[in-house]
Amino acid sequence: MIMTMDTIKALRSSAIVLAIVFAASSASHSRIGFDKYHNHKEMTNYLMQITDEFPNISSLYSIGKSVLKRELWAVKLTTASELLGVPNIKIVGNIHGNEPVGREIILHLIQYLLDNNSKNKVINNLLRTTVIHLLPSMNPDGFEMSAPQPCPNDGMHRLGSRGNANTFDLNRNFPDVFNPHTVPLQPETKAMMEWLKSVPFVMSLGLHGGALVANFPYDGSLDSVLGKLQKLNETLQINDVFELYKIFLNETSYNQNINMESLTPDDDVFRFLAKQYADLHPTMHNGLSCDDDYSLKFKDGITNGAAWYQVIGSMQDYNYVWHGCMEITLEMSCCKYPPASFLESHWNDHLKPLLTWMQQAHRGVKGFVTNQITGKPIPNATVSLTDRENYINTTVNGEYWKILLPGVYKLRVNAIGYDEKIVRVKVPEEREDQEEGPRPQSVNVQLEPTKTKTADSGRSTASTAYYYNATSIIIITVTYFMVL
């Protein structure tokens, strides 16, 4: 990838934050240590204790239950006095039961943010301008069925329970834009989907283990391997899946372009977010394989999901396609489930990039879409860029957020019963002395109700305008790929 000067400057300015962030003492009173992994009961007790200690800043809630009825706990952090117009972000750990490094890092991140709110102006600003939701474990049942493994290994050590209590891989369980959904939705997946419906998340991280790389959408593709295998089997009717795969690999007409990139309309932003994270990690940016030869595997420590290996039903693709949430997947450690003695080192390696990533929710533009005559907010209006075939929807309060890199854009806004409006916006470069991270451009848009002449009177009445829904998201995305 060729980095533009604007992108390079943005990356450079984000690094200024780091020295200030670490002026805060990391030796604050510890309620949780690095000496062990914390089971569900211990995690629950800790989350209740720390949110009780900081009731004005934090709250504990459950988004649902696992197969075995364990609560899927989330902690909400913010000091914002008025939530209108404030972006929501989330970090989700332990999607795979035997990949719990992210789970422990989230537990420590909760403590770090709460302890340093009153000590550090960058953390204080982050909490004052952002609503942060932290879910340590999406798969508590799988975690309870797993245990630490010796290290080093090749990163693909599969002992323990990757899946949930029903043995389903939760990162293959979401509706998919490229392939039909053929597996039953699991309770944990349903809870995540409802969560996304109830909170207008702008950005998200999914934390995994088994490699060291920042992975960005799409994971799936119109030319997915599984899709091709399914079509091949419809022709050959072979019951032996290994024989089918062998034929697939030997037949060039079927296996071409297996590892091609599958890019989103917002590929520039996804690459920026992934590269920024990798660059701030001590070793991720080196892009080395976790295999014994430590060869170069991921240029700059990032990868497009489909270019690495294709996945049907991934969480990051679902976040982006169905909800416009900019999620990337972080592979945080070569060992899926390293001994607890590795945890503090992983925490130190990931703290800087995590804090900087959270600030990126304020990159780009934000605003309100309202009725030009009444001033009332317009919910479910669509906001897009004229040169990108995707869009986001306004909230019930007419709010929207769009993460963009520095540059000039044309913002297109539509709503049922209103005339379309196109607004030119400029996202400026960050100043190098901008300690508290990027600041969004505020762009409020007023739409005029559509008027048409009736046949008899010539008077004006409201007419139909544009209608968008989840189905059109899929059509738009697929059309985009057909053009590539």
CSV table of C-alpha atoms in Angstrom, one decimal:
chain,number,residue,atom,x,y,z
A,1,MET,CA,0.0,0.0,0.0
A,2,ILE,CA,1.2,3.5,-0.9
A,3,MET,CA,0.7,5.8,2.1
A,4,THR,CA,-0.3,9.4,1.2
A,5,MET,CA,1.3,12.4,2.9
A,6,ASP,CA,-1.9,13.1,4.8
A,7,THR,CA,-2.0,9.6,6.2
A,8,ILE,CA,1.7,9.7,7.2
A,9,LYS,CA,1.1,13.0,9.0
A,10,ALA,CA,-1.9,11.6,10.8
A,11,LEU,CA,0.1,8.6,11.9
A,12,ARG,CA,2.9,10.9,13.1
A,13,SER,CA,0.7,13.2,15.1
A,14,SER,CA,-1.1,10.3,16.8
A,15,ALA,CA,2.3,9.2,18.3
A,16,ILE,CA,2.4,12.5,20.3
A,17,VAL,CA,-0.3,11.2,22.6
A,18,LEU,CA,1.9,8.4,23.9
A,19,ALA,CA,4.4,10.3,26.0
A,20,ILE,CA,1.5,12.1,27.7
A,21,VAL,CA,-0.6,9.0,28.3
A,22,PHE,CA,2.3,7.3,30.0
A,23,ALA,CA,3.0,10.2,32.3
A,24,ALA,CA,0.1,8.7,34.3
A,25,SER,CA,1.3,6.2,36.9
A,26,SER,CA,0.9,2.6,35.8
A,27,ALA,CA,1.5,1.6,39.4
A,28,SER,CA,-2.0,2.6,40.6
A,29,HIS,CA,-3.8,0.5,43.2
A,30,SER,CA,-4.2,-2.9,41.7
A,31,ARG,CA,-7.5,-4.8,42.2
A,32,ILE,CA,-6.5,-7.4,39.6
A,33,GLY,CA,-3.1,-9.0,39.0
A,34,PHE,CA,-1.2,-10.6,36.1
A,35,ASP,CA,-0.5,-13.8,38.1
A,36,LYS,CA,-3.5,-15.7,36.7
A,37,TYR,CA,-6.4,-15.9,34.3
A,38,HIS,CA,-9.7,-15.0,36.0
A,39,ASN,CA,-12.6,-17.4,35.7
A,40,HIS,CA,-16.1,-16.2,35.3
A,41,LYS,CA,-16.9,-15.9,39.0
A,42,GLU,CA,-13.7,-14.0,39.7
A,43,MET,CA,-14.3,-11.8,36.7
A,44,THR,CA,-17.9,-11.1,37.8
A,45,ASN,CA,-16.8,-10.2,41.3
A,46,TYR,CA,-14.0,-7.9,40.0
A,47,LEU,CA,-16.4,-6.1,37.5
A,48,MET,CA,-19.0,-5.5,40.3
A,49,GLN,CA,-16.3,-4.2,42.7
A,50,ILE,CA,-14.7,-1.8,40.4
A,51,THR,CA,-17.9,-0.4,38.9
A,52,ASP,CA,-19.2,0.1,42.5
A,53,GLU,CA,-16.1,2.0,43.3
A,54,PHE,CA,-16.5,4.4,40.3
A,55,PRO,CA,-20.3,4.7,40.1
A,56,ASN,CA,-20.3,8.1,38.4
A,57,ILE,CA,-17.9,7.0,35.6
A,58,SER,CA,-18.7,3.3,35.1
A,59,SER,CA,-21.6,0.9,35.0
A,60,LEU,CA,-21.9,-2.9,34.6
A,61,TYR,CA,-24.6,-4.5,32.4
A,62,SER,CA,-25.2,-7.7,30.6
A,63,ILE,CA,-25.9,-8.0,26.9
A,64,GLY,CA,-27.3,-11.5,27.3
A,65,LYS,CA,-26.4,-15.0,28.4
A,66,SER,CA,-24.2,-17.8,27.0
A,67,VAL,CA,-25.4,-21.3,26.2
A,68,LEU,CA,-24.7,-22.3,29.8
A,69,LYS,CA,-26.4,-19.2,31.1
A,70,ARG,CA,-23.3,-17.2,32.1
A,71,GLU,CA,-23.8,-13.5,31.8
A,72,LEU,CA,-22.1,-11.7,29.0
A,73,TRP,CA,-20.8,-8.7,31.0
A,74,ALA,CA,-20.0,-5.3,29.5
A,75,VAL,CA,-18.7,-2.3,31.3
A,76,LYS,CA,-19.7,1.2,30.1
A,77,LEU,CA,-17.2,4.0,30.8
A,78,THR,CA,-17.8,7.7,30.2
A,79,THR,CA,-17.8,11.0,32.1
A,80,ALA,CA,-19.8,12.8,29.4
A,81,SER,CA,-22.6,14.9,31.1
A,82,GLU,CA,-24.6,14.9,27.8
A,83,LEU,CA,-24.6,11.8,25.7
A,84,LEU,CA,-26.2,13.4,22.6
A,85,GLY,CA,-23.6,13.5,19.8
A,86,VAL,CA,-21.0,11.4,21.8
A,87,PRO,CA,-19.7,8.4,19.8
A,88,ASN,CA,-19.9,4.9,21.2
A,89,ILE,CA,-17.0,2.4,20.7
A,90,LYS,CA,-16.6,-1.2,21.9
A,91,ILE,CA,-13.9,-3.8,22.5
A,92,VAL,CA,-14.8,-7.5,22.6
A,93,GLY,CA,-12.5,-10.2,23.9
A,94,ASN,CA,-12.4,-14.0,24.2
A,95,ILE,CA,-14.5,-14.7,21.1
A,96,HIS,CA,-12.8,-18.0,20.9
A,97,GLY,CA,-12.7,-19.8,24.3
A,98,ASN,CA,-9.1,-20.8,24.1
A,99,GLU,CA,-7.9,-17.3,23.2
A,100,PRO,CA,-8.2,-15.3,26.4
A,101,VAL,CA,-5.3,-12.8,26.3
A,102,GLY,CA,-7.7,-10.1,25.1
A,103,ARG,CA,-10.1,-11.0,28.0
A,104,GLU,CA,-7.4,-10.2,30.6
A,105,ILE,CA,-6.2,-7.1,28.8
A,106,ILE,CA,-9.7,-5.7,28.8
A,107,LEU,CA,-10.0,-6.3,32.6
A,108,HIS,CA,-6.8,-4.4,33.1
A,109,LEU,CA,-7.9,-1.7,30.6
A,110,ILE,CA,-11.0,-1.0,32.7
A,111,GLN,CA,-8.9,-0.5,35.8
A,112,TYR,CA,-6.3,1.6,33.9
A,113,LEU,CA,-8.9,4.0,32.5
A,114,LEU,CA,-10.8,4.5,35.8
A,115,ASP,CA,-7.6,5.0,37.9
A,116,ASN,CA,-6.1,7.5,35.4
A,117,ASN,CA,-9.2,9.6,34.7
A,118,SER,CA,-8.3,12.1,37.4
A,119,LYS,CA,-4.6,12.0,36.8
A,120,ASN,CA,-4.1,12.3,33.1
A,121,LYS,CA,-5.7,14.9,30.8
A,122,VAL,CA,-5.6,12.6,27.7
A,123,ILE,CA,-7.5,9.8,29.5
A,124,ASN,CA,-9.8,12.4,31.0
A,125,ASN,CA,-10.6,13.9,27.6
A,126,LEU,CA,-11.1,10.4,26.1
A,127,LEU,CA,-13.7,9.5,28.8
A,128,ARG,CA,-15.3,13.0,28.6
A,129,THR,CA,-15.9,12.8,24.8
A,130,THR,CA,-16.4,9.0,24.2
A,131,VAL,CA,-18.6,6.2,25.5
A,132,ILE,CA,-16.5,3.2,25.8
A,133,HIS,CA,-18.0,-0.3,26.1
A,134,LEU,CA,-15.7,-3.1,27.2
A,135,LEU,CA,-16.9,-6.8,27.0
A,136,PRO,CA,-14.1,-9.0,28.3
A,137,SER,CA,-15.6,-12.4,27.3
A,138,MET,CA,-18.0,-13.1,24.5
A,139,ASN,CA,-17.5,-16.9,25.1
A,140,PRO,CA,-17.3,-17.5,28.8
A,141,ASP,CA,-18.3,-21.2,28.4
A,142,GLY,CA,-15.5,-21.9,26.0
A,143,PHE,CA,-13.0,-20.2,28.3
A,144,GLU,CA,-14.1,-22.4,31.3
A,145,MET,CA,-13.4,-25.5,29.1
A,146,SER,CA,-9.9,-24.4,28.1
A,147,ALA,CA,-6.5,-24.1,29.9
A,148,PRO,CA,-3.1,-22.5,29.2
A,149,GLN,CA,-0.7,-24.3,26.8
A,150,PRO,CA,3.1,-24.4,26.6
A,151,CYS,CA,4.8,-21.7,24.5
A,152,PRO,CA,6.2,-21.1,22.0
A,153,ASN,CA,4.0,-22.8,19.5
A,154,ASP,CA,2.9,-22.1,16.0
A,155,GLY,CA,0.0,-20.0,17.0
A,156,MET,CA,-2.6,-22.5,15.8
A,157,HIS,CA,-2.6,-24.7,19.0
A,158,ARG,CA,-6.2,-25.8,19.2
A,159,LEU,CA,-6.3,-27.5,22.6
A,160,GLY,CA,-9.2,-26.3,24.7
A,161,SER,CA,-12.6,-25.1,23.4
A,162,ARG,CA,-12.4,-22.7,20.5
A,163,GLY,CA,-16.2,-22.8,20.1
A,164,ASN,CA,-19.0,-22.2,22.6
A,165,ALA,CA,-20.7,-24.8,24.7
A,166,ASN,CA,-22.5,-26.0,21.6
A,167,THR,CA,-19.1,-26.3,19.8
A,168,PHE,CA,-20.0,-23.5,17.3
A,169,ASP,CA,-17.2,-21.1,16.2
A,170,LEU,CA,-18.8,-17.7,17.1
A,171,ASN,CA,-16.6,-15.9,14.5
A,172,ARG,CA,-18.3,-18.0,11.8
A,173,ASN,CA,-21.8,-17.6,13.2
A,174,PHE,CA,-23.0,-14.2,12.0
A,175,PRO,CA,-25.1,-13.4,8.9
A,176,ASP,CA,-22.8,-13.1,5.9
A,177,VAL,CA,-23.1,-10.6,3.0
A,178,PHE,CA,-21.5,-12.9,0.4
A,179,ASN,CA,-22.9,-16.4,1.3
A,180,PRO,CA,-26.2,-17.7,2.7
A,181,HIS,CA,-26.3,-18.3,6.5
A,182,THR,CA,-26.6,-22.0,7.0
A,183,VAL,CA,-25.8,-22.5,10.7
A,184,PRO,CA,-28.1,-21.8,13.7
A,185,LEU,CA,-27.4,-18.5,15.4
A,186,GLN,CA,-26.0,-19.1,18.9
A,187,PRO,CA,-27.1,-17.2,22.1
A,188,GLU,CA,-23.8,-15.3,22.2
A,189,THR,CA,-24.2,-14.3,18.5
A,190,LYS,CA,-27.8,-13.2,19.0
A,191,ALA,CA,-26.8,-11.1,22.1
A,192,MET,CA,-24.1,-9.4,20.0
A,193,MET,CA,-26.6,-8.6,17.2
A,194,GLU,CA,-29.1,-7.2,19.6
A,195,TRP,CA,-26.3,-5.1,21.2
A,196,LEU,CA,-25.4,-3.6,17.8
A,197,LYS,CA,-29.1,-2.8,17.2
A,198,SER,CA,-29.4,-1.0,20.6
A,199,VAL,CA,-26.2,1.1,20.5
A,200,PRO,CA,-24.9,3.1,17.5
A,201,PHE,CA,-21.3,1.9,17.7
A,202,VAL,CA,-18.9,3.8,15.5
A,203,MET,CA,-15.8,1.6,16.0
A,204,SER,CA,-15.0,-1.8,17.4
A,205,LEU,CA,-12.2,-4.2,18.1
A,206,GLY,CA,-12.5,-8.0,18.2
A,207,LEU,CA,-9.6,-9.5,20.2
A,208,HIS,CA,-8.1,-12.9,19.2
A,209,GLY,CA,-4.9,-14.9,19.6
A,210,GLY,CA,-2.7,-17.3,17.5
A,211,ALA,CA,-0.9,-14.6,15.4
A,212,LEU,CA,0.3,-11.1,15.6
A,213,VAL,CA,-1.5,-9.0,13.1
A,214,ALA,CA,-4.2,-6.4,12.6
A,215,ASN,CA,-6.9,-7.8,10.3
A,216,PHE,CA,-9.4,-5.6,8.5
A,217,PRO,CA,-12.6,-6.4,6.4
A,218,TYR,CA,-13.7,-8.0,4.3
A,219,ASP,CA,-13.1,-11.6,5.6
A,220,GLY,CA,-15.5,-12.9,3.1
A,221,SER,CA,-15.7,-12.7,-0.7
A,222,LEU,CA,-17.9,-13.4,-3.6
A,223,ASP,CA,-15.3,-16.0,-4.6
A,224,SER,CA,-15.1,-17.6,-1.1
A,225,VAL,CA,-13.4,-21.0,-1.0
A,226,LEU,CA,-16.4,-22.5,0.9
A,227,GLY,CA,-18.8,-21.1,-1.7
A,228,LYS,CA,-16.7,-22.6,-4.5
A,229,LEU,CA,-16.6,-26.0,-2.7
A,230,GLN,CA,-20.3,-25.9,-2.3
A,231,LYS,CA,-20.8,-25.2,-6.0
A,232,LEU,CA,-18.3,-27.9,-6.9
A,233,ASN,CA,-20.1,-30.5,-4.8
A,234,GLU,CA,-23.4,-29.6,-6.4
A,235,THR,CA,-21.8,-30.8,-9.7
A,236,LEU,CA,-19.8,-33.8,-8.4
A,237,GLN,CA,-22.0,-35.0,-5.5
A,238,ILE,CA,-19.0,-36.2,-3.4
A,239,ASN,CA,-19.6,-37.2,0.2
A,240,ASP,CA,-15.9,-37.2,1.2
A,241,VAL,CA,-15.0,-33.6,2.0
A,242,PHE,CA,-11.3,-34.3,1.8
A,243,GLU,CA,-11.6,-35.8,-1.6
A,244,LEU,CA,-13.7,-32.8,-2.7
A,245,TYR,CA,-11.1,-30.4,-1.4
A,246,LYS,CA,-8.3,-32.4,-3.2
A,247,ILE,CA,-10.2,-32.0,-6.5
A,248,PHE,CA,-10.7,-28.4,-5.8
A,249,LEU,CA,-7.0,-27.7,-5.3
A,250,ASN,CA,-6.1,-29.6,-8.4
A,251,GLU,CA,-8.6,-27.9,-10.6
A,252,THR,CA,-7.3,-24.5,-11.6
A,253,SER,CA,-10.7,-23.3,-12.9
A,254,TYR,CA,-12.0,-23.6,-9.3
A,255,ASN,CA,-9.1,-22.5,-7.1
A,256,GLN,CA,-8.0,-19.3,-8.9
A,257,ASN,CA,-7.9,-16.2,-6.7
A,258,ILE,CA,-8.2,-18.0,-3.4
A,259,ASN,CA,-6.3,-15.4,-1.4
A,260,MET,CA,-7.2,-12.2,-3.2
A,261,GLU,CA,-8.0,-9.1,-1.2
A,262,SER,CA,-11.7,-8.4,-0.6
A,263,LEU,CA,-11.9,-4.7,0.0
A,264,THR,CA,-14.6,-2.4,1.5
A,265,PRO,CA,-15.5,1.0,0.2
A,266,ASP,CA,-13.8,2.4,3.3
A,267,ASP,CA,-10.5,0.5,2.7
A,268,ASP,CA,-8.4,3.6,3.2
A,269,VAL,CA,-9.7,4.1,6.8
A,270,PHE,CA,-9.5,0.4,7.7
A,271,ARG,CA,-5.9,0.3,6.5
A,272,PHE,CA,-5.1,3.4,8.5
A,273,LEU,CA,-6.6,2.0,11.7
A,274,ALA,CA,-4.9,-1.3,11.3
A,275,LYS,CA,-1.5,0.2,10.4
A,276,GLN,CA,-1.6,2.7,13.2
A,277,TYR,CA,-2.2,-0.1,15.7
A,278,ALA,CA,0.5,-2.3,14.3
A,279,ASP,CA,3.0,0.6,14.1
A,280,LEU,CA,2.5,1.5,17.8
A,281,HIS,CA,2.9,-2.1,18.9
A,282,PRO,CA,6.6,-3.0,19.6
A,283,THR,CA,6.7,-6.0,17.2
A,284,MET,CA,3.4,-6.3,15.3
A,285,HIS,CA,4.6,-3.9,12.6
A,286,ASN,CA,7.4,-6.3,11.7
A,287,GLY,CA,4.9,-8.6,10.2
A,288,LEU,CA,6.7,-11.8,11.2
A,289,SER,CA,5.2,-15.2,11.1
A,290,CYS,CA,4.6,-17.0,14.4
A,291,ASP,CA,6.2,-20.1,12.8
A,292,ASP,CA,9.6,-21.3,13.8
A,293,ASP,CA,11.3,-19.6,10.9
A,294,TYR,CA,9.9,-16.1,11.8
A,295,SER,CA,9.6,-15.2,8.1
A,296,LEU,CA,7.9,-12.1,6.9
A,297,LYS,CA,4.2,-12.9,6.6
A,298,PHE,CA,2.2,-9.7,7.0
A,299,LYS,CA,3.6,-6.6,5.3
A,300,ASP,CA,3.5,-3.8,8.0
A,301,GLY,CA,1.8,-6.2,10.4
A,302,ILE,CA,-1.6,-5.8,8.8
A,303,THR,CA,-3.7,-8.0,6.4
A,304,ASN,CA,-7.0,-7.9,4.6
A,305,GLY,CA,-9.0,-10.8,6.1
A,306,ALA,CA,-9.8,-12.6,2.8
A,307,ALA,CA,-6.3,-12.2,1.6
A,308,TRP,CA,-5.1,-14.2,4.7
A,309,TYR,CA,-7.9,-16.8,4.7
A,310,GLN,CA,-11.5,-16.4,3.8
A,311,VAL,CA,-14.2,-16.6,6.5
A,312,ILE,CA,-18.0,-16.9,6.2
A,313,GLY,CA,-20.0,-15.3,9.0
A,314,SER,CA,-17.3,-13.2,10.6
A,315,MET,CA,-18.1,-10.7,13.3
A,316,GLN,CA,-16.1,-7.8,11.8
A,317,ASP,CA,-17.9,-8.1,8.4
A,318,TYR,CA,-21.3,-8.2,10.1
A,319,ASN,CA,-20.4,-5.1,12.2
A,320,TYR,CA,-19.5,-3.1,9.0
A,321,VAL,CA,-22.1,-4.3,6.5
A,322,TRP,CA,-25.2,-4.3,8.8
A,323,HIS,CA,-24.4,-1.4,11.1
A,324,GLY,CA,-21.6,0.7,9.6
A,325,CYS,CA,-19.4,0.0,12.6
A,326,MET,CA,-15.7,0.1,11.7
A,327,GLU,CA,-14.4,-3.1,13.3
A,328,ILE,CA,-11.0,-4.6,12.9
A,329,THR,CA,-9.8,-7.9,14.3
A,330,LEU,CA,-6.6,-8.0,16.4
A,331,GLU,CA,-4.5,-11.2,16.7
A,332,MET,CA,-2.7,-10.2,19.9
A,333,SER,CA,-0.3,-13.0,20.6
A,334,CYS,CA,1.4,-15.9,18.9
A,335,CYS,CA,0.2,-18.2,21.6
A,336,LYS,CA,-3.5,-18.7,21.8
A,337,TYR,CA,-3.5,-19.4,25.5
A,338,PRO,CA,-0.1,-18.6,26.9
A,339,PRO,CA,0.8,-19.1,30.6
A,340,ALA,CA,-0.2,-16.2,32.8
A,341,SER,CA,3.5,-15.2,33.1
A,342,PHE,CA,3.2,-13.8,29.6
A,343,LEU,CA,0.2,-11.5,30.4
A,344,GLU,CA,2.0,-8.5,31.8
A,345,SER,CA,4.2,-8.3,28.7
A,346,HIS,CA,1.3,-8.5,26.4
A,347,TRP,CA,-0.5,-5.8,28.4
A,348,ASN,CA,2.5,-3.5,28.1
A,349,ASP,CA,2.8,-4.1,24.4
A,350,HIS,CA,-0.9,-3.4,23.6
A,351,LEU,CA,-1.7,-0.5,25.9
A,352,LYS,CA,-0.3,2.3,23.7
A,353,PRO,CA,-2.0,1.2,20.5
A,354,LEU,CA,-5.3,0.5,22.3
A,355,LEU,CA,-5.5,4.0,23.8
A,356,THR,CA,-4.6,5.6,20.4
A,357,TRP,CA,-7.2,3.5,18.6
A,358,MET,CA,-9.9,4.7,20.9
A,359,GLN,CA,-9.2,8.3,20.0
A,360,GLN,CA,-9.8,7.6,16.4
A,361,ALA,CA,-13.6,7.6,17.0
A,362,HIS,CA,-13.2,11.4,16.8
A,363,ARG,CA,-11.6,11.3,13.3
A,364,GLY,CA,-13.6,12.6,10.4
A,365,VAL,CA,-17.0,14.2,10.6
A,366,LYS,CA,-20.1,14.1,12.9
A,367,GLY,CA,-23.3,15.9,13.1
A,368,PHE,CA,-27.1,15.9,13.1
A,369,VAL,CA,-29.6,15.6,10.3
A,370,THR,CA,-32.8,17.7,11.0
A,371,ASN,CA,-35.9,18.9,9.3
A,372,GLN,CA,-35.2,22.3,7.8
A,373,ILE,CA,-38.7,23.6,8.7
A,374,THR,CA,-39.4,22.1,12.1
A,375,GLY,CA,-35.8,21.6,13.3
A,376,LYS,CA,-36.7,18.1,14.5
A,377,PRO,CA,-34.1,15.3,14.1
A,378,ILE,CA,-34.6,12.9,11.2
A,379,PRO,CA,-34.0,9.3,12.3
A,380,ASN,CA,-32.8,6.6,9.8
A,381,ALA,CA,-31.6,9.1,7.2
A,382,THR,CA,-28.7,7.8,5.1
A,383,VAL,CA,-25.4,9.5,5.1
A,384,SER,CA,-22.8,8.5,2.5
A,385,LEU,CA,-19.9,9.8,0.3
A,386,THR,CA,-20.7,10.5,-3.3
A,387,ASP,CA,-17.8,8.3,-4.4
A,388,ARG,CA,-18.4,5.3,-2.1
A,389,GLU,CA,-21.1,2.7,-2.4
A,390,ASN,CA,-22.0,2.4,1.2
A,391,TYR,CA,-23.7,4.5,3.9
A,392,ILE,CA,-24.6,4.8,7.5
A,393,ASN,CA,-27.9,5.6,9.1
A,394,THR,CA,-28.7,8.4,11.6
A,395,THR,CA,-29.8,7.5,15.1
A,396,VAL,CA,-33.3,8.2,16.5
A,397,ASN,CA,-31.8,11.6,17.5
A,398,GLY,CA,-30.6,12.3,14.0
A,399,GLU,CA,-26.9,11.8,15.0
A,400,TYR,CA,-24.3,10.4,12.6
A,401,TRP,CA,-20.5,9.8,12.7
A,402,LYS,CA,-18.3,9.0,9.8
A,403,ILE,CA,-14.6,8.2,10.3
A,404,LEU,CA,-12.5,9.8,7.5
A,405,LEU,CA,-8.9,10.6,6.8
A,406,PRO,CA,-7.8,14.2,6.0
A,407,GLY,CA,-9.2,15.3,2.6
A,408,VAL,CA,-12.1,16.9,0.8
A,409,TYR,CA,-15.4,14.9,0.5
A,410,LYS,CA,-18.9,15.3,-0.8
A,411,LEU,CA,-21.4,14.1,1.8
A,412,ARG,CA,-24.7,12.9,0.4
A,413,VAL,CA,-27.8,12.8,2.8
A,414,ASN,CA,-31.1,11.2,2.0
A,415,ALA,CA,-34.3,10.5,3.9
A,416,ILE,CA,-37.8,9.4,3.1
A,417,GLY,CA,-39.9,12.4,2.2
A,418,TYR,CA,-37.0,14.9,1.9
A,419,ASP,CA,-34.9,16.3,-0.9
A,420,GLU,CA,-31.4,14.9,-1.2
A,421,LYS,CA,-28.7,17.2,-0.1
A,422,ILE,CA,-25.0,17.1,-1.0
A,423,VAL,CA,-22.6,19.0,1.3
A,424,ARG,CA,-18.9,19.6,0.6
A,425,VAL,CA,-16.8,18.9,3.7
A,426,LYS,CA,-13.1,19.2,4.4
A,427,VAL,CA,-11.4,17.1,7.0
A,428,PRO,CA,-8.2,19.0,8.0
A,429,GLU,CA,-4.8,17.5,8.8
A,430,GLU,CA,-4.1,17.0,12.5
A,431,ARG,CA,-1.7,19.5,14.1
A,432,GLU,CA,1.4,17.9,15.4
A,433,ASP,CA,0.9,19.5,18.8
A,434,GLN,CA,-2.7,18.1,19.1
A,435,GLU,CA,-2.1,16.1,22.3
A,436,GLU,CA,-5.6,14.8,22.8
A,437,GLY,CA,-6.0,13.2,19.4
A,438,PRO,CA,-8.1,14.0,16.3
A,439,ARG,CA,-11.1,16.2,16.5
A,440,PRO,CA,-14.1,15.7,14.2
A,441,GLN,CA,-15.5,18.3,11.9
A,442,SER,CA,-19.1,19.2,12.9
A,443,VAL,CA,-21.3,19.1,9.9
A,444,ASN,CA,-25.0,19.5,10.6
A,445,VAL,CA,-27.4,19.0,7.7
A,446,GLN,CA,-30.9,20.3,7.3
A,447,LEU,CA,-33.2,18.6,4.8
A,448,GLU,CA,-36.1,20.2,3.0
A,449,PRO,CA,-39.3,18.2,2.8
A,450,THR,CA,-40.0,17.0,-0.8
A,451,LYS,CA,-42.7,18.8,-2.6
A,452,THR,CA,-44.4,17.8,-5.9
A,453,LYS,CA,-47.3,19.3,-7.9
A,454,THR,CA,-50.6,17.5,-7.8
A,455,ALA,CA,-52.6,16.9,-11.0
A,456,ASP,CA,-55.6,19.1,-10.0
A,457,SER,CA,-54.4,21.9,-7.9
A,458,GLY,CA,-50.8,22.4,-8.6
A,459,ARG,CA,-50.3,22.7,-4.8
A,460,SER,CA,-47.4,21.0,-3.1
A,461,THR,CA,-47.7,17.7,-1.2
A,462,ALA,CA,-45.2,15.4,0.4
A,463,SER,CA,-44.0,12.7,-2.0
A,464,THR,CA,-41.9,9.6,-1.7
A,465,ALA,CA,-38.2,9.9,-1.7
A,466,TYR,CA,-35.5,7.3,-1.0
A,467,TYR,CA,-35.9,4.1,0.9
A,468,TYR,CA,-33.0,2.0,2.2
A,469,ASN,CA,-32.8,-1.0,4.4
A,470,ALA,CA,-30.6,-3.9,5.3
A,471,THR,CA,-31.3,-5.6,2.0
A,472,SER,CA,-30.0,-2.7,0.0
A,473,ILE,CA,-26.8,-2.7,2.0
A,474,ILE,CA,-26.2,-6.2,0.7
A,475,ILE,CA,-27.1,-5.2,-2.9
A,476,ILE,CA,-24.8,-2.1,-2.8
A,477,THR,CA,-21.9,-4.1,-1.4
A,478,VAL,CA,-22.2,-6.9,-3.9
A,479,THR,CA,-22.5,-4.4,-6.7
A,480,TYR,CA,-19.3,-2.8,-5.6
A,481,PHE,CA,-17.5,-6.1,-5.8
A,482,MET,CA,-18.9,-6.8,-9.3
A,483,VAL,CA,-17.3,-3.6,-10.5
A,484,LEU,CA,-13.9,-4.5,-9.2
